[in-house]
Coordinates of C-alpha atoms in Angstrom, one line a residue:
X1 CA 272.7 -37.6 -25.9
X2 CA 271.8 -41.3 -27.5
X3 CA 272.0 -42.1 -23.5
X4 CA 270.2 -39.3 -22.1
X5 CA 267.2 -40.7 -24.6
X6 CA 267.6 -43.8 -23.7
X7 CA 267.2 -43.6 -20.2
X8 CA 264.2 -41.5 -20.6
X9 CA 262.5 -43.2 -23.1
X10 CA 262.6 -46.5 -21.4
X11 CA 261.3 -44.8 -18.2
X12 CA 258.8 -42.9 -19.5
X13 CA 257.6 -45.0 -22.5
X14 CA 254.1 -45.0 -21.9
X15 CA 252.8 -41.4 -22.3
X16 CA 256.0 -41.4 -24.8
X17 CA 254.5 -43.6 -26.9
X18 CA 250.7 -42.5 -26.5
X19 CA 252.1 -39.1 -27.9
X20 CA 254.2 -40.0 -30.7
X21 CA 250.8 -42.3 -31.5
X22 CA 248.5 -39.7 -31.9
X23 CA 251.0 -37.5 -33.8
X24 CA 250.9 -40.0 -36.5
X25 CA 247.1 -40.9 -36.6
X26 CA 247.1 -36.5 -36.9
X27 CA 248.6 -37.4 -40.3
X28 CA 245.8 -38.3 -41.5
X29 CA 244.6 -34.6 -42.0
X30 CA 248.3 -33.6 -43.1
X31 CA 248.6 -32.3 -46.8
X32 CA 251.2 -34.8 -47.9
X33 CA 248.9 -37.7 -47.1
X34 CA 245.5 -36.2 -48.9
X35 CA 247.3 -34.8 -51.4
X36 CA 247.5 -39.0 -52.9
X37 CA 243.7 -38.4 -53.0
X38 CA 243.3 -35.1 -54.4
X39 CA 243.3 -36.3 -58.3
X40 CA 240.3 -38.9 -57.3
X41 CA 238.6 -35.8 -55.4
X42 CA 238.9 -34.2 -58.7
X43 CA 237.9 -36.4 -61.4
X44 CA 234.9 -38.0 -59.1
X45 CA 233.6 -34.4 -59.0
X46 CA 234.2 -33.1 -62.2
X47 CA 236.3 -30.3 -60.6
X48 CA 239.0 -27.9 -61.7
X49 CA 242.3 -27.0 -59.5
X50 CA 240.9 -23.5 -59.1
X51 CA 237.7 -25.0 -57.3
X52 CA 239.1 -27.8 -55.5
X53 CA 242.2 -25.7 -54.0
X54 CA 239.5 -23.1 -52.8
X55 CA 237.6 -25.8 -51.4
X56 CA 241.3 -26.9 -49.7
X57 CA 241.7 -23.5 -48.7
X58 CA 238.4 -22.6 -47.1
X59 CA 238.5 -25.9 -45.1
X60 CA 242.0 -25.2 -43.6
X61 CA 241.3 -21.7 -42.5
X62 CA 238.2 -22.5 -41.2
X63 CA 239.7 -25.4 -39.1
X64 CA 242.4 -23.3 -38.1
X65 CA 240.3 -20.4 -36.4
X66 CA 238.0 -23.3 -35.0
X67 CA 241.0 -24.7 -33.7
X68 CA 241.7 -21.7 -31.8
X69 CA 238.2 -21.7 -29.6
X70 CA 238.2 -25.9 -29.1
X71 CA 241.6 -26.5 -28.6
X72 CA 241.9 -25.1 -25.4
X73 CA 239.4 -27.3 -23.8
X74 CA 242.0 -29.8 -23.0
X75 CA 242.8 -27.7 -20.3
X76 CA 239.5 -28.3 -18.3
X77 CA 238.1 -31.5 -20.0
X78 CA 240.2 -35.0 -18.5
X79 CA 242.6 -36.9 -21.3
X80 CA 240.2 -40.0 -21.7
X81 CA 237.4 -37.8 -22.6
X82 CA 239.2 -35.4 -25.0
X83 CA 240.6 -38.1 -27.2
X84 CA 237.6 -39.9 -27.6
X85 CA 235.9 -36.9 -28.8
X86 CA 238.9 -36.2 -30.9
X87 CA 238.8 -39.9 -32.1
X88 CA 234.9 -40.0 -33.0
X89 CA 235.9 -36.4 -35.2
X90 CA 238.6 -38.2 -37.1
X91 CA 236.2 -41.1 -37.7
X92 CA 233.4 -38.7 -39.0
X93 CA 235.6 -37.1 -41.4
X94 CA 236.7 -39.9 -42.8
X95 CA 233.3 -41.0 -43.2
X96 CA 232.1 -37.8 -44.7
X97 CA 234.8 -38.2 -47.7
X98 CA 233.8 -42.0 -48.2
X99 CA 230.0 -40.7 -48.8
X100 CA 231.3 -37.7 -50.7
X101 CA 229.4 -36.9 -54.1
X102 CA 229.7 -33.0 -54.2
X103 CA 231.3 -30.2 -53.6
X104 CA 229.8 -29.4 -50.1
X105 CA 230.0 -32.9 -48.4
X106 CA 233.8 -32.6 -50.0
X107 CA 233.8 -29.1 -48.1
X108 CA 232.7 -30.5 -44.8
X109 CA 235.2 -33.5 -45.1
X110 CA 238.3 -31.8 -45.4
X111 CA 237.2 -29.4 -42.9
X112 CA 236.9 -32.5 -40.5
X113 CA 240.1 -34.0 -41.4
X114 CA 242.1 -30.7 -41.2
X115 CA 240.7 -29.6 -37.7
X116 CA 241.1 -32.8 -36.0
X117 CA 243.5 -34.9 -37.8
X118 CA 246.2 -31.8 -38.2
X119 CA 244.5 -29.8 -35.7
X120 CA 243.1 -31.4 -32.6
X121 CA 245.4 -34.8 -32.7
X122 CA 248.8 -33.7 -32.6
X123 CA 247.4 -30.6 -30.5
X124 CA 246.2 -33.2 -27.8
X125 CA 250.1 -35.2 -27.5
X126 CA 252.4 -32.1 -27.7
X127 CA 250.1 -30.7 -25.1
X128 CA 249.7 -33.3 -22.7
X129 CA 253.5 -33.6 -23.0
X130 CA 253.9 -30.3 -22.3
X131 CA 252.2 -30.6 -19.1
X132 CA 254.0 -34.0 -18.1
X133 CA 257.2 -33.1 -18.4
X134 CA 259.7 -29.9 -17.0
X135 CA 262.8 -31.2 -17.0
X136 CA 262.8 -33.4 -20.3
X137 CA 260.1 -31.4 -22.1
X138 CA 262.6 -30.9 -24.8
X139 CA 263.5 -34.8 -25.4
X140 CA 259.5 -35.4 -24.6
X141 CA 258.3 -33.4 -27.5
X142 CA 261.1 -34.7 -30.2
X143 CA 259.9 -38.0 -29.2
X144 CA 256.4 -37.3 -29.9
X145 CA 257.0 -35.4 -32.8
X146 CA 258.8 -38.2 -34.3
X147 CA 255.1 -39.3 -35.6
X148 CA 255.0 -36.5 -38.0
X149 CA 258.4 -37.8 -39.9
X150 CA 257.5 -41.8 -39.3
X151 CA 254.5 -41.1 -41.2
X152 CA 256.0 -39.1 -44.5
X153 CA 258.2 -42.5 -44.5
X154 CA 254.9 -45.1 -44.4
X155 CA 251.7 -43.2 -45.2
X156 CA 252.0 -42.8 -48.9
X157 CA 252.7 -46.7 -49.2
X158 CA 249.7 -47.2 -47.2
X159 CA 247.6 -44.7 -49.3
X160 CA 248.7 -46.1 -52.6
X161 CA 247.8 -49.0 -51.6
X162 CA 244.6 -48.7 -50.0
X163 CA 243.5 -46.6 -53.4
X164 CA 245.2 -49.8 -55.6
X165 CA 243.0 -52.2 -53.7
X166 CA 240.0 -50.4 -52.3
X167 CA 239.4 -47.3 -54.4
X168 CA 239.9 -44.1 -53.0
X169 CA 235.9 -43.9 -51.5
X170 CA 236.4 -47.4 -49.6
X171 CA 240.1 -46.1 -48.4
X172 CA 238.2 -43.7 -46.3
X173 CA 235.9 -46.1 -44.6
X174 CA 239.4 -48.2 -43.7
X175 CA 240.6 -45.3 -42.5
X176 CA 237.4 -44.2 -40.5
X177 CA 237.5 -47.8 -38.6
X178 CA 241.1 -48.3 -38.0
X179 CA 240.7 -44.9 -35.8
X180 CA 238.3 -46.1 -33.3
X181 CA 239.2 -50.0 -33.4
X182 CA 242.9 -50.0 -33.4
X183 CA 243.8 -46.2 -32.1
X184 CA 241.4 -45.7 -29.3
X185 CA 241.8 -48.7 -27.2
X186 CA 245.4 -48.5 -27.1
X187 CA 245.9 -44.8 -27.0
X188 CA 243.1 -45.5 -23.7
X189 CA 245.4 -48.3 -21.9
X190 CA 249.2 -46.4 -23.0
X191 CA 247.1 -42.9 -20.4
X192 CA 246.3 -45.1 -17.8
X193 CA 249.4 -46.5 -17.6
X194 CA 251.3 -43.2 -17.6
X195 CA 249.3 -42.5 -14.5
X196 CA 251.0 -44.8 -12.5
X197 CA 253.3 -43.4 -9.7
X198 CA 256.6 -45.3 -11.7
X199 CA 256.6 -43.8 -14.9
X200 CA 255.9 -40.3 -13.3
X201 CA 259.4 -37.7 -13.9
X202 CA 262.3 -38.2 -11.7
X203 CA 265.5 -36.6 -10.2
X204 CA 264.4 -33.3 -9.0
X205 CA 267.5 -32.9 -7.7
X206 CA 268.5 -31.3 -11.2
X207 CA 268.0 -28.1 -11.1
X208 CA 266.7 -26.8 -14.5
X209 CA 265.9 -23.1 -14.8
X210 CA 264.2 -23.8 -17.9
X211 CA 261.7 -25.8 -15.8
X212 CA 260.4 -23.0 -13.9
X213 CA 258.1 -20.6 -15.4
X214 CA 258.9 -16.7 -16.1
X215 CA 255.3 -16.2 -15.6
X216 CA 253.7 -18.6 -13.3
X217 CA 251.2 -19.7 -15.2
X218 CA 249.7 -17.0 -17.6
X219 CA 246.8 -17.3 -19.5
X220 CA 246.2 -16.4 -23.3
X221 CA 245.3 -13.0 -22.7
X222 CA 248.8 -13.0 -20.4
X223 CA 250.6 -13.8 -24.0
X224 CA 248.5 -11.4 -26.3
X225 CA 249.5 -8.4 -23.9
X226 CA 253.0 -9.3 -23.8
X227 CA 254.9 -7.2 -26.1
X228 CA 257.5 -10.0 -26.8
X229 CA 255.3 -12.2 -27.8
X230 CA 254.5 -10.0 -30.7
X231 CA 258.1 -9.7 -31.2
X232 CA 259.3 -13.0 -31.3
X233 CA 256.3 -14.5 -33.5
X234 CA 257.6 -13.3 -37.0
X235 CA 260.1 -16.6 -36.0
X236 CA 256.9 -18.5 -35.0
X237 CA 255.4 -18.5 -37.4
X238 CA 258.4 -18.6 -40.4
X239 CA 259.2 -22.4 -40.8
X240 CA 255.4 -23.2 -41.6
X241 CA 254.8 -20.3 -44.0
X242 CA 257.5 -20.6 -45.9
X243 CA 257.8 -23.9 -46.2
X244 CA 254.3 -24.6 -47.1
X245 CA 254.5 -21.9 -49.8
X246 CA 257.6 -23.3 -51.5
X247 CA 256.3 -26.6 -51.3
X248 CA 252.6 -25.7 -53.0
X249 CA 254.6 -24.0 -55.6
X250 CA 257.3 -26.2 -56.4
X251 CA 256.0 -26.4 -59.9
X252 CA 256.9 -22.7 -60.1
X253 CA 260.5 -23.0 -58.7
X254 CA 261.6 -25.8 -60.5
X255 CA 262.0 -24.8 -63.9
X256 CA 263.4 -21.2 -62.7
X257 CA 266.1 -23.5 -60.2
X258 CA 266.7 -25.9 -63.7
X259 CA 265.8 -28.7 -61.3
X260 CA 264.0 -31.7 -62.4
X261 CA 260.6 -33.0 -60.4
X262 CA 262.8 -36.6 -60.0
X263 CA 265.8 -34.6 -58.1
X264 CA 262.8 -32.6 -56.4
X265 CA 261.7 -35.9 -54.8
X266 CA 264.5 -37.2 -54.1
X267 CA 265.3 -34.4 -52.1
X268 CA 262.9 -35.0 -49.7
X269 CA 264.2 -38.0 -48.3
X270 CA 266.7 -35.9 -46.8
X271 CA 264.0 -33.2 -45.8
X272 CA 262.4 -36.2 -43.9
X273 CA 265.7 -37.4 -42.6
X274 CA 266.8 -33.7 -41.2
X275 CA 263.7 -33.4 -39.8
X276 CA 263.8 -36.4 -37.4
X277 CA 267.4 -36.0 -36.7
X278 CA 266.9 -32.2 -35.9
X279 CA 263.9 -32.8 -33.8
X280 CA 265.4 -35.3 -31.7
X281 CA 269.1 -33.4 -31.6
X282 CA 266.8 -29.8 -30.9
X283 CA 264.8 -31.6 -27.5
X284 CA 268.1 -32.6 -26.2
X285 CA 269.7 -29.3 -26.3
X286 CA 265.7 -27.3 -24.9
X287 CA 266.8 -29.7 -21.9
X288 CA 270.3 -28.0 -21.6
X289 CA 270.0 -24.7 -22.6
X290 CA 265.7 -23.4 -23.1
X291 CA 263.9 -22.5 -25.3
X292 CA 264.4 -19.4 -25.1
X293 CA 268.3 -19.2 -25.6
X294 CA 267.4 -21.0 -28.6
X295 CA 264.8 -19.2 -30.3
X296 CA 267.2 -16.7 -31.6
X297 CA 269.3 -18.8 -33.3
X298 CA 266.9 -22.3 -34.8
X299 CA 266.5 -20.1 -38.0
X300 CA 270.0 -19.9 -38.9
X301 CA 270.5 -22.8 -41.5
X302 CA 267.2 -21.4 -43.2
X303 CA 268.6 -18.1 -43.6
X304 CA 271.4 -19.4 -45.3
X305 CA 270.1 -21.8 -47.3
X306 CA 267.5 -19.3 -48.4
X307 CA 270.1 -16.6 -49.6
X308 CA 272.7 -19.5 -51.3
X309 CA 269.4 -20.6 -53.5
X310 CA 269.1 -17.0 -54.1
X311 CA 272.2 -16.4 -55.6
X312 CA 273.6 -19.9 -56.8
X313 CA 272.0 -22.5 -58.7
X314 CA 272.8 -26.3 -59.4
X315 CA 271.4 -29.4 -58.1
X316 CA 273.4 -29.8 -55.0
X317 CA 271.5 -26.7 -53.7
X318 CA 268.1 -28.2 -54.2
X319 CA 269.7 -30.9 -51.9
X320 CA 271.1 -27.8 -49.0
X321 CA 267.5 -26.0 -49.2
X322 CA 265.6 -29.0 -48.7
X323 CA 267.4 -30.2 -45.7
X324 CA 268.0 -26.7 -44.2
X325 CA 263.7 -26.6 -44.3
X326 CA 264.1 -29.6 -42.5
X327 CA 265.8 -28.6 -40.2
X328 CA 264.1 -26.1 -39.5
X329 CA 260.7 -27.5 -39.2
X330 CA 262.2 -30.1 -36.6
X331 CA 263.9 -28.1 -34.3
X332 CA 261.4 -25.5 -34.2
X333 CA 259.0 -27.6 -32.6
X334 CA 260.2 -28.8 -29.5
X335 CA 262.1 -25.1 -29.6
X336 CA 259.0 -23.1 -29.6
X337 CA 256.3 -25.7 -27.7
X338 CA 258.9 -25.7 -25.3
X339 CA 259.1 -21.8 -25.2
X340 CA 255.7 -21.5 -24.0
X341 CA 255.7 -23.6 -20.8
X342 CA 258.7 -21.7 -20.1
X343 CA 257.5 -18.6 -20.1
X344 CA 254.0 -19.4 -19.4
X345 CA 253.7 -22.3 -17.3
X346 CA 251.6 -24.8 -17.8
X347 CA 248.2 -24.2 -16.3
X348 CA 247.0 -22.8 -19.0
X349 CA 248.9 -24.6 -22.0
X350 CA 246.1 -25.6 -24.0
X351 CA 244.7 -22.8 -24.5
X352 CA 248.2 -21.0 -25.5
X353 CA 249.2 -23.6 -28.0
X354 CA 245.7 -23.9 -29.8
X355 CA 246.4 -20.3 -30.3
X356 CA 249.5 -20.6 -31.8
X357 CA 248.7 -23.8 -33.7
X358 CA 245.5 -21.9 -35.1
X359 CA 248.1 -18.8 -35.8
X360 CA 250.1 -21.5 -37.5
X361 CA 247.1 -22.9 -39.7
X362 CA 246.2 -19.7 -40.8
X363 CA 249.6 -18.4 -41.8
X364 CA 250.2 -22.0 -44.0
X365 CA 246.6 -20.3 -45.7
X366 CA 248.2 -17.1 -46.5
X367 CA 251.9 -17.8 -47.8
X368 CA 250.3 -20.3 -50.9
X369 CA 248.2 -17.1 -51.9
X370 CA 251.0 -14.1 -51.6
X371 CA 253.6 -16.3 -53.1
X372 CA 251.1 -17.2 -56.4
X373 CA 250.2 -13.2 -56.3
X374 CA 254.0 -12.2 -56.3
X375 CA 254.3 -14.9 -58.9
X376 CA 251.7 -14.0 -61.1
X377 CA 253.7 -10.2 -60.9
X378 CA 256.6 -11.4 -62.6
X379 CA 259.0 -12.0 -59.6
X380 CA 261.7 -15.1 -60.3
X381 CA 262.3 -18.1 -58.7
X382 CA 266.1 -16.2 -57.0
X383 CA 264.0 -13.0 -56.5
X384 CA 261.8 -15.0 -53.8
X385 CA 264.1 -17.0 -51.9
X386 CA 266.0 -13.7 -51.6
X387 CA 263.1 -11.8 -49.9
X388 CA 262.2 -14.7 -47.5
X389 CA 265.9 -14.7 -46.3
X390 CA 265.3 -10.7 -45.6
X391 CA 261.9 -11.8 -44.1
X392 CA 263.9 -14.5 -41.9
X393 CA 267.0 -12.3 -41.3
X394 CA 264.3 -9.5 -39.7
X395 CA 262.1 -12.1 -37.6
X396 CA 265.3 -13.5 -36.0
X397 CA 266.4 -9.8 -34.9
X398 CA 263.1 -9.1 -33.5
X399 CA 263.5 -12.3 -31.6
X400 CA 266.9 -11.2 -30.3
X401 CA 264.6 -8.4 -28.4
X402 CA 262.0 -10.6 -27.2
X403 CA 262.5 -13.3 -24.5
X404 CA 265.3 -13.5 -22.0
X405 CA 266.2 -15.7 -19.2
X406 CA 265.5 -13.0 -16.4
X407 CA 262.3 -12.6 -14.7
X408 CA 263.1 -8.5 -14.9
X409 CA 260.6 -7.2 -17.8
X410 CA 257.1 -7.3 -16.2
X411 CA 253.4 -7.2 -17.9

């Protein structure tokens, strides 16, 4: 497999690297890196958790139904042109929140930041890899995706220190200029360079039956009337929510697990870890077996992980549950971008995964507000885990029922 990547990497390097590139500048609108800012956003504004997480809130639904509509432009509007408007958003937001002095400019910011820096930027690389690549999609998108893991590792350094040296207003200007003065011109040279003839994909002597679509090339409203789609998102759409609940209300699951915030964080070193090596190990096998094959099965060390922390408790499972999420994070996405083309095709693309990526937003919105109203109603820490394994355990039997390998079920 360390071969297979090899080989591929150093022929396809350009686009490769574009990708992975503009997943990490996407970073910028991720919650991990804001959340270094969100005591400053606070204490400058004189505002409570209540009002700031609403604020939060409001911005990343509202980016994530926009996200729907504008992301699927990048299937009529050329490369170039698409990441310089997407470059010019993530400038703007950054220098709404270094002018921010209320609520509403505060408001607008994060909306900016969430739309196009976890919106729009890693839309634009998983979706131009998508369309580059058939028969190493799956290794394409690990390697892209690698930006999301590469900055969990660097990003806080750099925000600590920006914030140490700068303040936490002038960290945004830095941040707003490094976008257009060290991002765009290379991100501009790596796409013309992909266009050449030499780095385009080879050897189409394989023959991959994941490369060729079940539905040659479907559009949106293809997917929406397509009764397995229905069934097979439940498994979509489970990584995100539930890891972005347990996460947001870690302070909750702590105490009831009797772990401590220090053994919390040091857990996610090997969430970061199992991510990247997942990722990378998930694209290797979408190139063998398809997405499809392995939809069914990505959620498995979730589920288990989910019901052990439901019945056992100790430190060591803190360390299993943080690395099963993980896991499942990373292999999901290569799993289930992949999915798409191969059912789908490719015309269309863009427009299909701003859906899902909007779908996605939305349902990271949802699981931090059901999981403080179950809270809030008495249900322990073993309770929940318990119920998101059931949840898990049914969205991976729907998805037995959803997509197959034969071309036989028609829309």
């Amino acid at each position: 497999m360390i071969q297979e990547y090899f080989r591929f990497i150093r022929h396809s390097w350009p686009i490769l690297v574009f990708g992975m590139m503009t997943v990490f500048m996407g970073n910028f609108g991720q919650s991990f890196f804001i959340s270094w800012f969100g005591n400053s956003f606070q204490e400058s504004l004189g505002l409570s958790a209540t009002s700031y997480g609403t604020a939060y809130s409001m911005a990343t639904l509202a980016s994530g139904l926009l996200l729907m509509w504008i992301g699927g432009s990048i299937d009529k509007v050329s490369l170039e042109k698409f990441i310089l408007f997407c470059t010019i958003g993530l400038s703007l937001a950054a220098l709404t929140l270094w002018q921010t002095n209320n609520l509403t400019t505060l408001v607008i910011g994060l909306f900016l930041l969430r739309f196009f820096g976890q919106g729009l930027f890693p839309h634009t690389a998983i979706t131009t890899i998508m369309k580059k690549f058939s028969l190493n999609r799956g290794k394409g998108l690990s390697v892209t995706t690698t930006g999301v893991p590469l900055g969990e590792i660097i990003l806080p350094s750099i925000a600590v220190f920006l914030i140490a040296h700068f303040g936490w207003q002038q960290s945004w200007l830095v941040i707003a200029l490094s976008v257009p003065l060290l991002y765009l011109p290379l991100a501009l040279f790596l796409i013309k360079l992909g266009k050449d003839k030499k780095y385009a994909e080879h050897d189409p002597s394989v023959d991959n039956e994941a490369s060729i679509p079940l539905i040659e090339d479907g559009s949106r409203r293809t997917l929406l009337a397509d009764f397995r789609f229905w069934l097979a998102l439940p498994t979509v759409l489970a990584s995100p929510f539930i890891v972005t609940g347990i996460f947001i209300h870690q302070g909750f699951f702590l105490p009831q697990m009797g772990w401590t915030p220090m053994l919390f964080a040091n857990c996610f070193v090997f969430y970061g870890i199992s991510h990247w090596l997942s990722s990378m190990y998930a694209g290797a096998l979408v190139d063998r077996f398809s997405g499809r094959q392995l939809l069914k099965y990505y959620l498995i060390p979730m589920l288990m992980a989910l019901l052990l922390a439901s019945l056992l408790k100790g430190n060591w499972v803190a360390y299993v549950l943080l690395i099963s999420l993980g896991t499942a994070i990373g292999s999901g996405s290569p799993i289930i971008n992949a999915l798409w083309a191969e059912v789908y095709g490719t015309k269309h693309i863009g427009r299909i995964r701003a859906l899902m990526a909007s779908l996605a937003v939305i349902s990271t919105s949802i699981s931090p507000i059901l999981f403080g109203y179950l809270i809030d109603n008495g249900i322990t820490g073993p309770q929940l885990f318990f119920w998101l394994a059931i949840y898990v355990l049914l969205a991976m039997f729907f998805a037995f029922f959803s997509y197959s390998n034969k071309k036989s079920l028609e829309i």
